[in-house]
Amino acid sequence: MSGAPNRQYRMLPQLGEFVGRDQIQQLLDTYPADLVTEASRRVIARLRSHLQQGVMADEKLEIAIEQLADSVAAELAKDRAQSLRSVINATGVILQTNLGRAPLGNAAIRRIEEVAAGYCNLEFDLASGERGERGSSIEKLILRLLANERSISVDADAASRSALVVNNCAAATYLALNTLAEGGEVIVSRGELVEIGGGFRIPDVLRKSGAHLREVGTTNRTRISDYAAAITPATRLLLRVHRSNFRIEGFTERPSLQELIHLGACASVPVFEDQGTGCAVHLNEYGIDDEAYWPDSASSGIDLVSCSGDKLFGGPQCGILVGKCTIIEMIRRNPLYRAFRVDKLTLAALEGTLSTYLDGDRESLPVIRMLAMQPEEVQRRCNRLADALRSSALRAEVVATRSVVGGGTTPGASLPSFAVALEHLSMSETTVAARLRGLDPPIVGRVCDRCVRLDLRTVPEDQDDLLIRQIGMEFNGSSKLEE
Ligand SMILES: *Cc1c(COP(=O)(O)O)cnc(C)c1O
């Protein structure tokens, strides 16, 4: 040991004795014993290492020792804050990847509850009593939804198409490229060599899949003739990637999906679209133009389409592949499918989400409800929140703002909305934002113009009172909510 004199080291409590103290014992009401012991060990060790690093006055050390129990409590609270918790998303970003993307609808939650606690027929055919195919019931629901949306007969479609569910769209795309194009060439437009976020870059995924990238066209213009000219005997696939998170404006050109499909058919090269969003509603009904509609892609005669389950579709995290039966079967037989397949809880949630669509009840899905919410409705709720929170210390104004869909889905598009802008007399906006995140449940807002903005479009209405209570108690010491 070095630094402090031995006498000071001897002032530190022994772990066994320390853990027996009343103050520490009280923590056992809230936390498991092993966590309390572990946190105590860390806190004492930290003080010891302070002593090693330099001289500390006896009085200062005594104070630090007196405060050890508080430090343990703070340490435990910090650990708990880092566990997975539900938070209130008041950012106005409907699909926020950092906040878990799509909240699930009630049907999906019910299905998870039903399946989670016991056994289920995940890969078991109840009619024959033999092994069944994972996801076989889901496949029928996906095809039915796509057929309904396009007003075509399910039977016509089901004969030639099937579907497969994997862990996410990145896995679906990787699996598709690896199955269809390993060792061969994939033709893709330079305008679609995108990075989706979280390190998902199309050129990197292609390389890892064992396929060779053949870029055609330019960033802003690619013609069908560019694809045609690049086809050689080594070509395995024509790839189309949805420009999820950016827009190219001005002097631009891109062949239609139909042109690509036609070219693929003539050259006997399959066409695969990474559609991404899984959007199964017409977004123009909600004031957002120009958004690719998943059922259009999936039923266009294309060979294969991938999309996410937890973006605009509003379901659990998963990747959905829809395509020609022969292609889906090849993918299912790829040994890597085993590494990417989904679990029973995901299938249960996806089934619940699909039945919500099939029952014509899509606006009960949180994502669709938030898209559909009228700005006047958000404004009415903001007025109530601001009136209840406004005090001599806290300014609360209702301001017009724009909500965005997010999650890499509708670049540049936004929805008119309203927010409560909070400004505290003596705290900076970053402090206010941090205090909001420290509440239980944490509230995540957006810092903007020296205020913290809470856009209520992304907050479930039944949590308005919770917000009023928690924020009121935190900044005004009371809540104006009549109980
Ligand atoms: C979001 C997105 C992905 C990645 O989807 P995950 O489900 O997050 O893996 C891939 N491709 C496109 C076009 C996307 O928009």
PDB file of N, CA and C and ligand atoms in Angstrom, residues 97 101 167-173 194 196-197 200 202 240-245 274-277 306-311 317-319 407-409, ligand 1:
ATOM      1  N   THR A  97     -35.466   4.064 -32.753  1.00  0.00           N
ATOM      2  CA  THR A  97     -34.757   2.794 -32.578  1.00  0.00           C
ATOM      3  C   THR A  97     -34.151   2.703 -31.181  1.00  0.00           C
ATOM      4  N   ARG A 101     -38.243   1.166 -30.946  1.00  0.00           N
ATOM      5  CA  ARG A 101     -39.138   1.208 -32.118  1.00  0.00           C
ATOM      6  C   ARG A 101     -40.618   1.040 -31.756  1.00  0.00           C
ATOM      7  N   ASN A 167     -34.952 -12.890 -37.533  1.00  0.00           N
ATOM      8  CA  ASN A 167     -34.828 -11.964 -36.408  1.00  0.00           C
ATOM      9  C   ASN A 167     -34.983 -10.476 -36.713  1.00  0.00           C
ATOM     10  N   ASN A 168     -34.568 -10.047 -37.865  1.00  0.00           N
ATOM     11  CA  ASN A 168     -34.762  -8.642 -38.250  1.00  0.00           C
ATOM     12  C   ASN A 168     -34.533  -8.520 -39.748  1.00  0.00           C
ATOM     13  N   CYS A 169     -34.722  -7.334 -40.275  1.00  0.00           N
ATOM     14  CA  CYS A 169     -34.615  -7.168 -41.722  1.00  0.00           C
ATOM     15  C   CYS A 169     -33.167  -7.314 -42.183  1.00  0.00           C
ATOM     16  N   ALA A 170     -32.227  -6.934 -41.313  1.00  0.00           N
ATOM     17  CA  ALA A 170     -30.817  -7.104 -41.667  1.00  0.00           C
ATOM     18  C   ALA A 170     -30.510  -8.584 -41.883  1.00  0.00           C
ATOM     19  N   ALA A 171     -31.019  -9.435 -40.996  1.00  0.00           N
ATOM     20  CA  ALA A 171     -30.811 -10.877 -41.136  1.00  0.00           C
ATOM     21  C   ALA A 171     -31.499 -11.394 -42.391  1.00  0.00           C
ATOM     22  N   ALA A 172     -32.699 -10.889 -42.659  1.00  0.00           N
ATOM     23  CA  ALA A 172     -33.453 -11.337 -43.835  1.00  0.00           C
ATOM     24  C   ALA A 172     -32.679 -11.001 -45.108  1.00  0.00           C
ATOM     25  N   THR A 173     -32.142  -9.789 -45.161  1.00  0.00           N
ATOM     26  CA  THR A 173     -31.424  -9.354 -46.358  1.00  0.00           C
ATOM     27  C   THR A 173     -30.127 -10.141 -46.523  1.00  0.00           C
ATOM     28  N   VAL A 194     -26.834   2.162 -49.517  1.00  0.00           N
ATOM     29  CA  VAL A 194     -27.139   2.959 -48.341  1.00  0.00           C
ATOM     30  C   VAL A 194     -26.547   2.390 -47.062  1.00  0.00           C
ATOM     31  N   ILE A 196     -28.047   2.106 -43.335  1.00  0.00           N
ATOM     32  CA  ILE A 196     -29.350   2.272 -42.691  1.00  0.00           C
ATOM     33  C   ILE A 196     -29.196   2.863 -41.291  1.00  0.00           C
ATOM     34  N   GLY A 197     -28.045   2.697 -40.708  1.00  0.00           N
ATOM     35  CA  GLY A 197     -27.891   3.119 -39.308  1.00  0.00           C
ATOM     36  C   GLY A 197     -27.555   1.883 -38.497  1.00  0.00           C
ATOM     37  N   PHE A 200     -25.465  -0.868 -40.506  1.00  0.00           N
ATOM     38  CA  PHE A 200     -25.962  -1.742 -41.570  1.00  0.00           C
ATOM     39  C   PHE A 200     -25.724  -1.054 -42.914  1.00  0.00           C
ATOM     40  N   ILE A 202     -25.196  -1.578 -46.941  1.00  0.00           N
ATOM     41  CA  ILE A 202     -25.468  -2.566 -47.987  1.00  0.00           C
ATOM     42  C   ILE A 202     -24.174  -3.164 -48.580  1.00  0.00           C
ATOM     43  N   ARG A 240     -32.734  -4.223 -55.279  1.00  0.00           N
ATOM     44  CA  ARG A 240     -33.315  -2.904 -55.130  1.00  0.00           C
ATOM     45  C   ARG A 240     -33.362  -2.617 -53.635  1.00  0.00           C
ATOM     46  N   VAL A 241     -32.892  -1.452 -53.207  1.00  0.00           N
ATOM     47  CA  VAL A 241     -32.901  -1.133 -51.780  1.00  0.00           C
ATOM     48  C   VAL A 241     -33.734   0.120 -51.560  1.00  0.00           C
ATOM     49  N   HIS A 242     -34.653   0.033 -50.615  1.00  0.00           N
ATOM     50  CA  HIS A 242     -35.479   1.197 -50.283  1.00  0.00           C
ATOM     51  C   HIS A 242     -34.580   2.272 -49.668  1.00  0.00           C
ATOM     52  N   ARG A 243     -34.699   3.507 -50.167  1.00  0.00           N
ATOM     53  CA  ARG A 243     -33.887   4.601 -49.591  1.00  0.00           C
ATOM     54  C   ARG A 243     -34.552   5.060 -48.308  1.00  0.00           C
ATOM     55  N   SER A 244     -34.261   4.294 -47.258  1.00  0.00           N
ATOM     56  CA  SER A 244     -35.030   4.483 -46.032  1.00  0.00           C
ATOM     57  C   SER A 244     -34.842   5.840 -45.403  1.00  0.00           C
ATOM     58  N   ASN A 245     -33.605   6.296 -45.308  1.00  0.00           N
ATOM     59  CA  ASN A 245     -33.363   7.427 -44.428  1.00  0.00           C
ATOM     60  C   ASN A 245     -32.776   8.640 -45.136  1.00  0.00           C
ATOM     61  N   ASP A 274     -35.047  -5.012 -50.870  1.00  0.00           N
ATOM     62  CA  ASP A 274     -34.986  -4.776 -49.428  1.00  0.00           C
ATOM     63  C   ASP A 274     -35.913  -3.595 -49.184  1.00  0.00           C
ATOM     64  N   GLN A 275     -37.162  -3.911 -48.844  1.00  0.00           N
ATOM     65  CA  GLN A 275     -38.195  -2.867 -48.759  1.00  0.00           C
ATOM     66  C   GLN A 275     -38.100  -2.096 -47.439  1.00  0.00           C
ATOM     67  N   GLY A 276     -37.654  -2.765 -46.394  1.00  0.00           N
ATOM     68  CA  GLY A 276     -37.366  -2.047 -45.143  1.00  0.00           C
ATOM     69  C   GLY A 276     -38.559  -1.776 -44.242  1.00  0.00           C
ATOM     70  N   THR A 277     -39.442  -0.877 -44.664  1.00  0.00           N
ATOM     71  CA  THR A 277     -40.415  -0.319 -43.708  1.00  0.00           C
ATOM     72  C   THR A 277     -41.556  -1.259 -43.322  1.00  0.00           C
ATOM     73  N   SER A 306     -37.861  -8.197 -48.620  1.00  0.00           N
ATOM     74  CA  SER A 306     -37.637  -8.262 -47.165  1.00  0.00           C
ATOM     75  C   SER A 306     -38.132  -6.968 -46.532  1.00  0.00           C
ATOM     76  N   CYS A 307     -38.592  -7.059 -45.290  1.00  0.00           N
ATOM     77  CA  CYS A 307     -38.936  -5.834 -44.548  1.00  0.00           C
ATOM     78  C   CYS A 307     -38.818  -6.101 -43.052  1.00  0.00           C
ATOM     79  N   SER A 308     -38.871  -5.017 -42.274  1.00  0.00           N
ATOM     80  CA  SER A 308     -38.810  -5.102 -40.815  1.00  0.00           C
ATOM     81  C   SER A 308     -40.206  -5.288 -40.244  1.00  0.00           C
ATOM     82  N   GLY A 309     -40.292  -5.967 -39.107  1.00  0.00           N
ATOM     83  CA  GLY A 309     -41.579  -6.104 -38.434  1.00  0.00           C
ATOM     84  C   GLY A 309     -41.876  -4.957 -37.495  1.00  0.00           C
ATOM     85  N   ASP A 310     -40.838  -4.233 -37.042  1.00  0.00           N
ATOM     86  CA  ASP A 310     -41.060  -3.238 -35.987  1.00  0.00           C
ATOM     87  C   ASP A 310     -40.891  -1.806 -36.469  1.00  0.00           C
ATOM     88  N   LYS A 311     -40.996  -1.602 -37.777  1.00  0.00           N
ATOM     89  CA  LYS A 311     -41.047  -0.213 -38.276  1.00  0.00           C
ATOM     90  C   LYS A 311     -42.516   0.131 -38.510  1.00  0.00           C
ATOM     91  N   GLN A 317     -39.862  -6.839 -33.213  1.00  0.00           N
ATOM     92  CA  GLN A 317     -38.637  -6.883 -34.007  1.00  0.00           C
ATOM     93  C   GLN A 317     -38.581  -8.209 -34.745  1.00  0.00           C
ATOM     94  N   CYS A 318     -38.526  -8.144 -36.059  1.00  0.00           N
ATOM     95  CA  CYS A 318     -38.322  -9.354 -36.869  1.00  0.00           C
ATOM     96  C   CYS A 318     -38.093  -8.899 -38.303  1.00  0.00           C
ATOM     97  N   GLY A 319     -37.688  -9.823 -39.143  1.00  0.00           N
ATOM     98  CA  GLY A 319     -37.558  -9.542 -40.565  1.00  0.00           C
ATOM     99  C   GLY A 319     -38.484 -10.486 -41.303  1.00  0.00           C
ATOM    100  N   GLY A 407     -37.044   6.012 -37.402  1.00  0.00           N
ATOM    101  CA  GLY A 407     -36.706   4.611 -37.622  1.00  0.00           C
ATOM    102  C   GLY A 407     -36.240   4.332 -39.034  1.00  0.00           C
ATOM    103  N   GLY A 408     -35.755   5.340 -39.741  1.00  0.00           N
ATOM    104  CA  GLY A 408     -35.344   5.125 -41.118  1.00  0.00           C
ATOM    105  C   GLY A 408     -36.519   4.740 -41.990  1.00  0.00           C
ATOM    106  N   THR A 409     -37.584   5.543 -41.997  1.00  0.00           N
ATOM    107  CA  THR A 409     -38.733   5.138 -42.803  1.00  0.00           C
ATOM    108  C   THR A 409     -39.212   6.185 -43.789  1.00  0.00           C
TER     109      THR A 409
HETATM  110  C1  LIG B   1     -34.403  -0.567 -41.417  1.00  0.00           C
HETATM  111  C2  LIG B   1     -33.911  -1.202 -42.637  1.00  0.00           C
HETATM  112  C3  LIG B   1     -33.099  -2.335 -42.559  1.00  0.00           C
HETATM  113  C4  LIG B   1     -32.705  -2.940 -41.236  1.00  0.00           C
HETATM  114  O1  LIG B   1     -33.841  -3.461 -40.600  1.00  0.00           O
HETATM  115  P1  LIG B   1     -33.745  -4.105 -39.137  1.00  0.00           P
HETATM  116  O2  LIG B   1     -35.073  -4.757 -38.945  1.00  0.00           O
HETATM  117  O3  LIG B   1     -33.460  -3.001 -38.216  1.00  0.00           O
HETATM  118  O4  LIG B   1     -32.642  -5.109 -39.185  1.00  0.00           O
HETATM  119  C5  LIG B   1     -32.656  -2.889 -43.737  1.00  0.00           C
HETATM  120  N1  LIG B   1     -32.991  -2.357 -44.928  1.00  0.00           N
HETATM  121  C6  LIG B   1     -33.786  -1.271 -45.046  1.00  0.00           C
HETATM  122  C7  LIG B   1     -34.104  -0.744 -46.389  1.00  0.00           C
HETATM  123  C8  LIG B   1     -34.278  -0.659 -43.898  1.00  0.00           C
HETATM  124  O5  LIG B   1     -35.064   0.419 -43.989  1.00  0.00           O
END
